[in-house]
Short mmCIF file of C-alpha atoms in Angstrom, two decimals:
data_model
loop_
_atom_site.label_atom_id
_atom_site.label_comp_id
_atom_site.label_asym_id
_atom_site.label_seq_id
_atom_site.Cartn_x
_atom_site.Cartn_y
_atom_site.Cartn_z
CA UNK A 1 0.00 0.00 0.00
CA UNK A 2 1.15 3.54 -0.80
CA UNK A 3 0.44 6.04 1.97
CA UNK A 4 0.53 9.84 1.74
CA UNK A 5 0.79 11.77 5.00
CA UNK A 6 -0.06 15.44 4.57
CA UNK A 7 1.63 16.92 7.59
CA UNK A 8 0.79 20.43 8.77
CA UNK A 9 2.66 21.89 11.73
CA UNK A 10 5.31 24.64 11.86
CA UNK A 11 7.46 23.00 14.58
CA UNK A 12 9.55 19.96 13.52
CA UNK A 13 9.59 18.57 17.08
CA UNK A 14 5.89 19.09 17.81
CA UNK A 15 3.42 16.55 19.10
CA UNK A 16 2.03 16.45 15.54
CA UNK A 17 5.50 15.70 14.17
CA UNK A 18 5.87 12.85 16.65
CA UNK A 19 2.56 11.39 15.47
CA UNK A 20 3.66 11.64 11.84
CA UNK A 21 7.00 10.02 12.67
CA UNK A 22 5.40 7.08 14.49
CA UNK A 23 2.97 6.66 11.58
CA UNK A 24 5.84 6.50 9.08
CA UNK A 25 7.72 4.03 11.26
CA UNK A 26 4.66 1.84 11.86
CA UNK A 27 3.45 1.82 8.25
CA UNK A 28 6.91 1.18 6.82
CA UNK A 29 7.33 -1.60 9.38
CA UNK A 30 4.21 -3.17 7.93
CA UNK A 31 5.78 -3.08 4.47
CA UNK A 32 3.92 -0.05 3.10
CA UNK A 33 5.53 2.80 1.17
CA UNK A 34 5.04 6.19 2.85
CA UNK A 35 5.40 9.66 1.39
CA UNK A 36 5.20 12.74 3.63
CA UNK A 37 3.98 16.08 2.27
CA UNK A 38 5.37 18.42 4.95
CA UNK A 39 3.52 21.58 3.98
CA UNK A 40 5.42 24.00 6.24
CA UNK A 41 8.85 22.51 5.49
CA UNK A 42 8.14 22.55 1.76
CA UNK A 43 6.89 26.13 1.89
CA UNK A 44 3.52 25.37 0.32
CA UNK A 45 1.60 28.55 -0.58
CA UNK A 46 -1.98 28.08 0.67
CA UNK A 47 -3.45 31.18 -0.97
CA UNK A 48 -5.38 30.69 -4.21
CA UNK A 49 -4.61 33.77 -6.29
CA UNK A 50 -4.18 34.94 -9.89
CA UNK A 51 -0.37 34.83 -9.92
CA UNK A 52 -0.40 31.02 -9.69
CA UNK A 53 -1.81 30.83 -13.21
CA UNK A 54 0.66 31.69 -15.97
CA UNK A 55 -1.59 31.39 -19.01
CA UNK A 56 -4.89 32.83 -17.83
CA UNK A 57 -8.21 31.98 -19.42
CA UNK A 58 -9.32 35.53 -18.59
CA UNK A 59 -6.59 37.97 -17.62
CA UNK A 60 -9.11 40.64 -16.65
CA UNK A 61 -11.33 38.74 -14.24
CA UNK A 62 -10.04 36.09 -11.82
CA UNK A 63 -12.64 33.35 -11.37
CA UNK A 64 -10.71 30.64 -9.47
CA UNK A 65 -12.69 27.62 -10.69
CA UNK A 66 -12.60 28.75 -14.32
CA UNK A 67 -8.84 29.24 -14.15
CA UNK A 68 -8.37 25.88 -12.45
CA UNK A 69 -10.32 24.07 -15.17
CA UNK A 70 -8.54 25.99 -17.91
CA UNK A 71 -5.17 25.14 -16.34
CA UNK A 72 -6.08 21.44 -16.17
CA UNK A 73 -7.20 21.41 -19.79
CA UNK A 74 -4.23 23.37 -21.10
CA UNK A 75 -1.59 21.62 -18.98
CA UNK A 76 -0.88 24.84 -17.11
CA UNK A 77 -1.50 23.85 -13.49
CA UNK A 78 0.99 25.38 -11.04
CA UNK A 79 3.92 23.00 -10.47
CA UNK A 80 3.31 22.64 -6.75
CA UNK A 81 -0.34 21.76 -7.34
CA UNK A 82 0.65 19.21 -9.99
CA UNK A 83 3.02 17.68 -7.46
CA UNK A 84 0.33 17.41 -4.78
CA UNK A 85 -2.13 15.85 -7.24
CA UNK A 86 0.49 13.29 -8.29
CA UNK A 87 1.00 12.42 -4.64
CA UNK A 88 -2.75 11.89 -4.21
CA UNK A 89 -2.95 9.79 -7.37
CA UNK A 90 -0.13 7.53 -6.15
CA UNK A 91 -1.70 7.02 -2.72
CA UNK A 92 -4.05 4.27 -1.55
CA UNK A 93 -4.41 5.88 1.88
CA UNK A 94 -4.11 9.57 2.77
CA UNK A 95 -3.53 10.74 6.34
CA UNK A 96 -3.97 14.41 7.22
CA UNK A 97 -2.00 15.23 10.39
CA UNK A 98 -2.80 18.63 11.88
CA UNK A 99 -3.67 20.57 15.03
CA UNK A 100 -7.19 21.98 15.38
CA UNK A 101 -6.72 25.76 15.23
CA UNK A 102 -9.84 27.88 15.59
CA UNK A 103 -12.16 24.88 15.24
CA UNK A 104 -10.69 23.81 11.88
CA UNK A 105 -7.50 22.95 10.03
CA UNK A 106 -4.72 25.61 10.02
CA UNK A 107 -4.76 28.04 7.07
CA UNK A 108 -1.79 26.19 5.57
CA UNK A 109 -3.82 23.00 5.25
CA UNK A 110 -7.07 24.79 4.35
CA UNK A 111 -5.24 26.27 1.38
CA UNK A 112 -4.06 22.82 0.37
CA UNK A 113 -7.74 22.02 -0.16
CA UNK A 114 -8.38 25.36 -1.90
CA UNK A 115 -5.53 24.98 -4.39
CA UNK A 116 -5.03 21.22 -4.89
CA UNK A 117 -8.63 20.00 -5.24
CA UNK A 118 -8.89 21.62 -8.66
CA UNK A 119 -12.10 21.88 -10.63
CA UNK A 120 -11.89 19.96 -13.88
CA UNK A 121 -9.17 17.77 -12.37
CA UNK A 122 -10.07 16.31 -8.97
CA UNK A 123 -13.80 16.87 -9.48
CA UNK A 124 -16.44 18.03 -11.90
CA UNK A 125 -20.22 18.38 -11.71
CA UNK A 126 -20.70 14.71 -12.55
CA UNK A 127 -17.61 13.36 -10.78
CA UNK A 128 -18.18 14.09 -7.11
CA UNK A 129 -19.08 12.22 -3.91
CA UNK A 130 -19.44 8.48 -4.48
CA UNK A 131 -18.69 9.05 -8.17
CA UNK A 132 -15.63 11.13 -7.26
CA UNK A 133 -12.28 11.09 -9.00
CA UNK A 134 -10.41 9.70 -5.98
CA UNK A 135 -12.90 6.93 -5.11
CA UNK A 136 -11.33 3.72 -3.93
CA UNK A 137 -8.75 5.60 -1.87
CA UNK A 138 -9.16 6.13 1.85
CA UNK A 139 -8.43 9.16 4.03
CA UNK A 140 -8.08 9.71 7.76
CA UNK A 141 -7.61 12.93 9.73
CA UNK A 142 -5.29 12.68 12.74
CA UNK A 143 -6.04 15.74 14.82
CA UNK A 144 -4.62 17.24 18.00
CA UNK A 145 -6.65 19.65 20.14
CA UNK A 146 -5.64 22.10 22.83
CA UNK A 147 -8.61 21.54 25.10
CA UNK A 148 -9.30 18.17 26.76
CA UNK A 149 -11.86 15.72 25.39
CA UNK A 150 -14.93 16.79 27.43
CA UNK A 151 -14.90 20.23 25.76
CA UNK A 152 -15.40 18.51 22.40
CA UNK A 153 -18.22 16.20 23.48
CA UNK A 154 -21.73 16.72 22.15
CA UNK A 155 -22.50 19.23 24.91
CA UNK A 156 -18.97 20.58 25.32
CA UNK A 157 -18.13 24.25 25.03
CA UNK A 158 -15.43 23.60 22.41
CA UNK A 159 -18.07 22.25 20.04
CA UNK A 160 -18.93 18.65 19.23
CA UNK A 161 -15.86 17.26 17.44
CA UNK A 162 -17.96 15.41 14.86
CA UNK A 163 -19.57 18.73 13.93
CA UNK A 164 -16.21 20.51 13.75
CA UNK A 165 -14.83 17.78 11.48
CA UNK A 166 -17.91 17.82 9.24
CA UNK A 167 -16.76 20.54 6.78
CA UNK A 168 -13.39 18.81 6.38
CA UNK A 169 -14.93 15.36 6.00
CA UNK A 170 -17.49 16.70 3.50
CA UNK A 171 -14.66 18.12 1.40
CA UNK A 172 -12.71 14.85 1.44
CA UNK A 173 -15.80 12.86 0.50
CA UNK A 174 -16.61 15.39 -2.22
CA UNK A 175 -13.56 14.29 -4.23
CA UNK A 176 -14.50 10.66 -3.75
CA UNK A 177 -12.34 9.64 -0.81
CA UNK A 178 -13.63 7.10 1.70
CA UNK A 179 -13.37 8.86 5.05
CA UNK A 180 -12.30 6.84 8.08
CA UNK A 181 -13.19 8.13 11.56
CA UNK A 182 -10.66 10.69 12.82
CA UNK A 183 -7.79 9.88 15.17
CA UNK A 184 -8.10 12.34 18.05
CA UNK A 185 -5.36 13.36 20.46
CA UNK A 186 -6.98 15.72 22.95
CA UNK A 187 -5.56 18.23 25.38
CA UNK A 188 -2.17 18.81 23.76
CA UNK A 189 -0.98 22.21 24.91
CA UNK A 190 1.75 23.47 22.71
CA UNK A 191 4.74 21.49 23.81
CA UNK A 192 6.13 24.86 24.77
CA UNK A 193 5.60 23.38 28.19
CA UNK A 194 4.15 26.51 29.67
CA UNK A 195 0.98 24.71 30.71
CA UNK A 196 1.99 21.13 31.17
CA UNK A 197 5.01 19.71 32.88
CA UNK A 198 7.60 18.16 30.60
CA UNK A 199 6.90 14.79 32.23
CA UNK A 200 3.15 15.04 31.64
CA UNK A 201 3.70 16.07 28.02
CA UNK A 202 6.05 13.12 27.37
CA UNK A 203 3.69 10.71 29.09
CA UNK A 204 0.75 11.77 26.94
CA UNK A 205 2.92 11.75 23.83
CA UNK A 206 3.97 8.15 24.42
CA UNK A 207 0.38 7.08 25.15
CA UNK A 208 -1.03 8.82 22.05
CA UNK A 209 1.79 7.49 19.85
CA UNK A 210 1.11 3.94 21.03
CA UNK A 211 -2.64 4.33 20.47
CA UNK A 212 -2.01 5.68 16.95
CA UNK A 213 0.51 2.96 16.02
CA UNK A 214 -1.88 0.34 17.32
CA UNK A 215 -4.73 1.63 15.20
CA UNK A 216 -2.60 1.88 12.06
CA UNK A 217 -1.80 -1.82 12.26
CA UNK A 218 -5.42 -2.82 11.79
CA UNK A 219 -6.63 -0.02 9.55
CA UNK A 220 -7.66 -2.35 6.74
CA UNK A 221 -10.43 -3.73 8.92
CA UNK A 222 -12.06 -0.34 9.50
CA UNK A 223 -15.28 0.83 7.90
CA UNK A 224 -15.47 4.34 6.41
CA UNK A 225 -18.11 6.83 7.51
CA UNK A 226 -21.35 6.14 5.63
CA UNK A 227 -22.22 9.30 3.73
CA UNK A 228 -25.26 9.64 1.51
CA UNK A 229 -24.61 9.33 -2.24
CA UNK A 230 -26.04 10.08 -5.67
CA UNK A 231 -28.72 7.42 -5.43
CA UNK A 232 -30.00 9.00 -2.21
CA UNK A 233 -30.48 12.51 -3.63
CA UNK A 234 -33.13 14.12 -5.79
CA UNK A 235 -32.28 16.46 -8.68
CA UNK A 236 -31.72 19.35 -6.27
CA UNK A 237 -29.20 17.37 -4.26
CA UNK A 238 -31.59 16.84 -1.36
CA UNK A 239 -32.06 13.49 0.36
CA UNK A 240 -35.11 11.64 -0.98
CA UNK A 241 -37.74 11.19 1.77
CA UNK A 242 -37.54 7.41 1.55
CA UNK A 243 -33.76 7.41 1.98
CA UNK A 244 -32.66 7.71 5.58
CA UNK A 245 -29.85 10.18 6.27
CA UNK A 246 -26.65 8.33 6.78
CA UNK A 247 -23.62 9.66 8.62
CA UNK A 248 -23.69 13.28 9.62
CA UNK A 249 -23.18 15.09 12.93
CA UNK B 1 -21.30 53.10 14.79
CA UNK B 2 -17.88 51.97 13.56
CA UNK B 3 -18.04 49.01 11.18
CA UNK B 4 -15.16 46.77 10.09
CA UNK B 5 -15.66 44.71 6.93
CA UNK B 6 -13.09 41.95 6.60
CA UNK B 7 -13.25 41.27 2.88
CA UNK B 8 -11.76 38.11 1.41
CA UNK B 9 -11.84 37.58 -2.34
CA UNK B 10 -9.01 37.71 -4.91
CA UNK B 11 -11.07 39.39 -7.68
CA UNK B 12 -11.84 43.12 -7.21
CA UNK B 13 -14.97 42.89 -9.40
CA UNK B 14 -16.36 39.70 -7.85
CA UNK B 15 -19.83 39.13 -6.48
CA UNK B 16 -18.25 39.32 -3.01
CA UNK B 17 -16.72 42.70 -3.87
CA UNK B 18 -20.12 43.96 -5.01
CA UNK B 19 -21.63 42.90 -1.67
CA UNK B 20 -18.86 44.67 0.23
CA UNK B 21 -19.33 47.79 -1.88
CA UNK B 22 -23.07 47.93 -1.31
CA UNK B 23 -22.50 47.37 2.42
CA UNK B 24 -20.08 50.31 2.56
CA UNK B 25 -22.48 52.50 0.62
CA UNK B 26 -25.50 51.50 2.74
CA UNK B 27 -23.78 51.80 6.11
CA UNK B 28 -22.13 55.12 5.27
CA UNK B 29 -25.48 56.33 4.01
CA UNK B 30 -26.87 55.58 7.47
CA UNK B 31 -24.13 57.71 9.02
CA UNK B 32 -21.82 54.94 10.18
CA UNK B 33 -18.04 54.91 9.72
CA UNK B 34 -16.83 51.92 7.70
CA UNK B 35 -13.33 50.46 7.45
CA UNK B 36 -12.56 47.67 4.96
CA UNK B 37 -9.81 45.15 5.62
CA UNK B 38 -9.27 43.84 2.08
CA UNK B 39 -7.09 40.83 2.91
CA UNK B 40 -6.04 39.96 -0.65
CA UNK B 41 -5.43 43.55 -1.71
CA UNK B 42 -3.41 44.23 1.43
CA UNK B 43 -1.37 41.04 0.96
CA UNK B 44 -2.16 39.63 4.38
CA UNK B 45 -0.05 36.56 5.19
CA UNK B 46 -2.42 33.92 6.58
CA UNK B 47 0.26 31.44 7.68
CA UNK B 48 1.18 31.40 11.37
CA UNK B 49 4.91 30.68 11.46
CA UNK B 50 8.07 31.39 13.45
CA UNK B 51 9.37 34.18 11.21
CA UNK B 52 6.52 36.47 12.28
CA UNK B 53 7.99 36.69 15.77
CA UNK B 54 11.14 38.77 16.01
CA UNK B 55 11.98 38.32 19.68
CA UNK B 56 11.11 34.71 20.36
CA UNK B 57 10.29 33.37 23.80
CA UNK B 58 11.92 30.12 22.73
CA UNK B 59 14.03 30.21 19.61
CA UNK B 60 14.45 26.43 19.57
CA UNK B 61 10.85 25.29 19.75
CA UNK B 62 7.96 27.10 18.05
CA UNK B 63 4.81 26.83 20.15
CA UNK B 64 2.43 29.29 18.45
CA UNK B 65 0.30 30.16 21.49
CA UNK B 66 3.33 30.67 23.74
CA UNK B 67 4.91 32.98 21.19
CA UNK B 68 1.65 34.89 20.74
CA UNK B 69 1.32 35.48 24.47
CA UNK B 70 4.98 36.42 24.78
CA UNK B 71 4.62 38.85 21.88
CA UNK B 72 1.56 40.46 23.47
CA UNK B 73 3.33 40.83 26.81
CA UNK B 74 6.57 42.13 25.35
CA UNK B 75 5.01 44.43 22.76
CA UNK B 76 6.41 42.32 19.94
CA UNK B 77 3.31 41.38 17.99
CA UNK B 78 3.80 41.41 14.21
CA UNK B 79 2.79 44.80 12.78
CA UNK B 80 0.07 43.42 10.53
CA UNK B 81 -1.50 41.56 13.47
CA UNK B 82 -1.36 44.71 15.60
CA UNK B 83 -3.13 46.54 12.81
CA UNK B 84 -5.90 43.96 12.57
CA UNK B 85 -6.40 43.95 16.33
CA UNK B 86 -6.65 47.75 16.34
CA UNK B 87 -9.31 47.50 13.64
CA UNK B 88 -11.27 45.04 15.75
CA UNK B 89 -10.94 47.21 18.85
CA UNK B 90 -12.28 50.24 16.98
CA UNK B 91 -15.28 48.35 15.59
CA UNK B 92 -18.78 48.02 17.02
CA UNK B 93 -19.82 45.68 14.23
CA UNK B 94 -17.63 43.30 12.23
CA UNK B 95 -18.74 41.86 8.88
CA UNK B 96 -16.82 38.97 7.34
CA UNK B 97 -17.44 38.86 3.57
CA UNK B 98 -16.22 35.68 1.89
CA UNK B 99 -17.04 32.83 -0.51
CA UNK B 100 -17.50 29.35 0.91
CA UNK B 101 -14.54 27.36 -0.46
CA UNK B 102 -14.39 23.70 0.48
CA UNK B 103 -17.13 24.03 3.09
CA UNK B 104 -15.35 26.81 4.99
CA UNK B 105 -13.68 30.22 4.71
CA UNK B 106 -10.79 30.54 2.19
CA UNK B 107 -7.29 29.92 3.60
CA UNK B 108 -6.64 33.67 3.49
CA UNK B 109 -9.46 34.31 5.98
CA UNK B 110 -8.79 31.16 8.02
CA UNK B 111 -5.29 32.49 8.62
CA UNK B 112 -6.72 35.82 9.74
CA UNK B 113 -8.30 33.84 12.60
CA UNK B 114 -5.07 31.86 13.20
CA UNK B 115 -2.83 34.92 13.41
CA UNK B 116 -5.04 37.80 14.67
CA UNK B 117 -6.99 36.10 17.48
CA UNK B 118 -3.85 35.98 19.64
CA UNK B 119 -3.62 34.15 22.92
CA UNK B 120 -2.96 36.53 25.78
CA UNK B 121 -4.46 39.35 23.71
CA UNK B 122 -7.87 38.57 22.26
CA UNK B 123 -8.49 35.72 24.70
CA UNK B 124 -7.15 33.87 27.69
CA UNK B 125 -8.35 30.90 29.71
CA UNK B 126 -10.64 33.12 31.79
CA UNK B 127 -11.58 35.60 29.05
CA UNK B 128 -13.48 33.56 26.48
CA UNK B 129 -17.06 33.09 25.28
CA UNK B 130 -19.52 35.35 27.11
CA UNK B 131 -16.59 36.70 29.17
CA UNK B 132 -14.58 37.27 26.01
CA UNK B 133 -12.34 40.24 25.26
CA UNK B 134 -14.50 41.51 22.37
CA UNK B 135 -17.87 41.20 24.11
CA UNK B 136 -20.34 43.94 23.35
CA UNK B 137 -19.31 43.94 19.69
CA UNK B 138 -21.34 42.14 17.03
CA UNK B 139 -20.24 40.08 14.03
CA UNK B 140 -21.97 38.80 10.93
CA UNK B 141 -20.70 36.51 8.17
CA UNK B 142 -21.86 37.36 4.65
CA UNK B 143 -21.20 34.25 2.62
CA UNK B 144 -21.55 33.32 -1.04
CA UNK B 145 -21.84 29.70 -2.15
CA UNK B 146 -21.37 28.02 -5.51
CA UNK B 147 -24.19 25.53 -5.18
CA UNK B 148 -27.84 26.61 -4.93
CA UNK B 149 -29.69 26.76 -1.59
CA UNK B 150 -31.24 23.25 -1.57
CA UNK B 151 -27.78 21.65 -1.46
CA UNK B 152 -27.16 23.45 1.85
CA UNK B 153 -30.46 22.52 3.50
CA UNK B 154 -30.50 20.10 6.44
CA UNK B 155 -30.67 17.12 4.07
CA UNK B 156 -28.70 18.66 1.21
CA UNK B 157 -25.60 17.06 -0.25
CA UNK B 158 -23.53 20.23 0.23
CA UNK B 159 -24.00 19.95 3.99
CA UNK B 160 -26.39 21.84 6.25
CA UNK B 161 -25.21 25.47 6.13
CA UNK B 162 -25.72 25.95 9.90
CA UNK B 163 -23.35 23.03 10.48
CA UNK B 164 -20.80 24.36 8.02
CA UNK B 165 -20.87 27.77 9.72
CA UNK B 166 -20.59 26.26 13.20
CA UNK B 167 -16.76 26.15 13.43
CA UNK B 168 -16.54 29.77 12.24
CA UNK B 169 -19.31 30.94 14.55
CA UNK B 170 -17.76 29.07 17.48
CA UNK B 171 -14.47 30.87 16.87
CA UNK B 172 -16.13 34.28 16.70
CA UNK B 173 -18.10 33.63 19.88
CA UNK B 174 -14.92 32.32 21.56
CA UNK B 175 -13.40 35.83 21.53
CA UNK B 176 -16.63 37.26 22.91
CA UNK B 177 -18.36 38.52 19.78
CA UNK B 178 -22.14 38.39 19.54
CA UNK B 179 -22.83 36.42 16.37
CA UNK B 180 -25.72 37.50 14.15
CA UNK B 181 -27.22 34.95 11.73
CA UNK B 182 -25.24 34.76 8.47
CA UNK B 183 -26.21 36.55 5.28
CA UNK B 184 -26.32 33.89 2.58
CA UNK B 185 -26.07 34.43 -1.17
CA UNK B 186 -26.47 31.00 -2.75
CA UNK B 187 -25.63 29.68 -6.18
CA UNK B 188 -23.04 32.24 -7.25
CA UNK B 189 -20.89 30.60 -9.87
CA UNK B 190 -17.66 32.45 -10.32
CA UNK B 191 -18.68 35.45 -12.29
CA UNK B 192 -16.36 34.04 -14.92
CA UNK B 193 -19.70 33.47 -16.61
CA UNK B 194 -18.89 30.01 -17.80
CA UNK B 195 -21.94 28.56 -16.08
CA UNK B 196 -24.39 31.40 -15.88
CA UNK B 197 -25.34 33.87 -18.53
CA UNK B 198 -24.16 37.41 -17.92
CA UNK B 199 -27.77 38.52 -17.62
CA UNK B 200 -28.58 35.88 -15.01
CA UNK B 201 -25.46 36.79 -13.04
CA UNK B 202 -26.34 40.51 -13.05
CA UNK B 203 -29.93 39.79 -12.10
CA UNK B 204 -28.92 37.71 -9.10
CA UNK B 205 -26.27 40.26 -8.13
CA UNK B 206 -28.83 43.07 -8.06
CA UNK B 207 -31.30 40.96 -6.07
CA UNK B 208 -28.70 39.86 -3.50
CA UNK B 209 -27.30 43.39 -3.19
CA UNK B 210 -30.80 44.74 -2.51
CA UNK B 211 -31.51 42.02 0.05
CA UNK B 212 -28.21 42.74 1.81
CA UNK B 213 -28.70 46.52 1.83
CA UNK B 214 -32.19 46.03 3.16
CA UNK B 215 -31.01 43.88 6.02
CA UNK B 216 -28.18 46.25 6.94
CA UNK B 217 -30.65 49.06 7.49
CA UNK B 218 -32.37 47.25 10.35
CA UNK B 219 -29.46 45.36 11.83
CA UNK B 220 -29.79 46.97 15.25
CA UNK B 221 -33.09 45.17 15.76
CA UNK B 222 -31.61 41.71 15.25
CA UNK B 223 -30.94 39.18 18.00
CA UNK B 224 -27.61 37.32 18.09
CA UNK B 225 -27.44 33.53 18.07
CA UNK B 226 -27.95 32.26 21.63
CA UNK B 227 -24.87 30.25 22.54
CA UNK B 228 -24.37 28.58 25.88
CA UNK B 229 -22.09 30.42 28.32
CA UNK B 230 -19.99 30.02 31.45
CA UNK B 231 -22.99 29.71 33.75
CA UNK B 232 -24.27 26.77 31.67
CA UNK B 233 -21.07 24.68 31.88
CA UNK B 234 -19.55 22.48 34.55
CA UNK B 235 -15.85 22.54 35.41
CA UNK B 236 -15.02 20.37 32.39
CA UNK B 237 -16.76 22.77 30.02
CA UNK B 238 -19.76 20.48 29.52
CA UNK B 239 -23.35 21.68 29.62
CA UNK B 240 -24.94 21.09 33.02
CA UNK B 241 -27.85 18.63 32.76
CA UNK B 242 -30.35 21.20 33.98
CA UNK B 243 -29.26 23.75 31.36
CA UNK B 244 -30.83 23.20 27.96
CA UNK B 245 -28.49 23.44 24.99
CA UNK B 246 -28.98 26.73 23.25
CA UNK B 247 -28.10 27.48 19.64
CA UNK B 248 -26.09 24.86 17.83
CA UNK B 249 -26.60 23.02 14.54
#
């Protein structure tokens, strides 16, 4: 199996980096090939903007989706985007490793969605959801949070984690990926050690690494989240009354 | 009233730009002062990273929240972040104008949250939610979507819009802002006119501009979304059994 880990954290010795490292070690130990897209280290530009497109479809009006499709069709996609798409195409399993910042992925990773999931390439009107371009591949978000688990429970003040993950999971499913339940490491406070003692931080790190490595060894037995699909929707994209809603928060 | 519009779109003649322009015109016509933070035009850098901090608390390990707090305490916040915070402090009402890209705000605006809502400045452990630093100010997201409204209904394939807005609304409430219901302009396809006829695009633009201007004239009579608050939560940040959950998706 070919695995792509899209890693998003600015500190090379962070808790997130440790989780990526143990994932590489575990997956390679199982005989898989692993590629890491280290967005910060590689200097990925997360901002979708006109200057990425050399041969514009319309030089006077920047419509991002139109330029994306034109770039796909004319072979003019930005080199970094081409590289990320090639990584996705090679992968059987994609892992997104990131901290939850402001109830979502960091801007660096949000922009990876904005720029890499190109219209006319990774999706079109007829190639989305369970007919998506990347169907057959699986994806899993491994997420660290600052607050402890209770804050992210259904009635927690941080917001129900399933609800917070919903926009991200919707986007991954949109391009056809099968979405596995997220791996959650709660209550990680910086590693700058201003809140937690060094000993407490190391203890949690070892526990969360072990839990992650353990899960990765049996990933092939997991079932993806059950989203609704084309057969469930009417022409307006709304669930038919006779089709029960499947997974959603 | 002082109004801050945080505007996020790369095309100066976009549908989003037209909504910002009509908001400026309407609000100034009512006698308010309006400031526009045009993130793309101003070249805002949405990526939180070590190089923003000149005098690091810890030069060997980049813990974003620790560096933010240290920068607040030592007067070393990045200049652009200081500028954005000053804009927020001046404002009575904040409007975020953006297109929904991949079920959330564009990376450019996500990074405005990541970098501007600094720990130790715009919030701390004891100054959050209804005890937040920015309490007394109101905020409203004005959002355009590519797909039509039915896709964003409760059972729509695009995802229930209230659920998609939840992470953003949670973040705004976290710093103490009173969150008004979003202004939604559905089914806006690029303006590159590849999907819609020019006439259809103009027609919708005029209708959505009028609807937006109309709402802005009576904004002071609107009630914010009713989130839970400190008095509703136990020590773990979980809703007390006797306190009914208030607004959430």
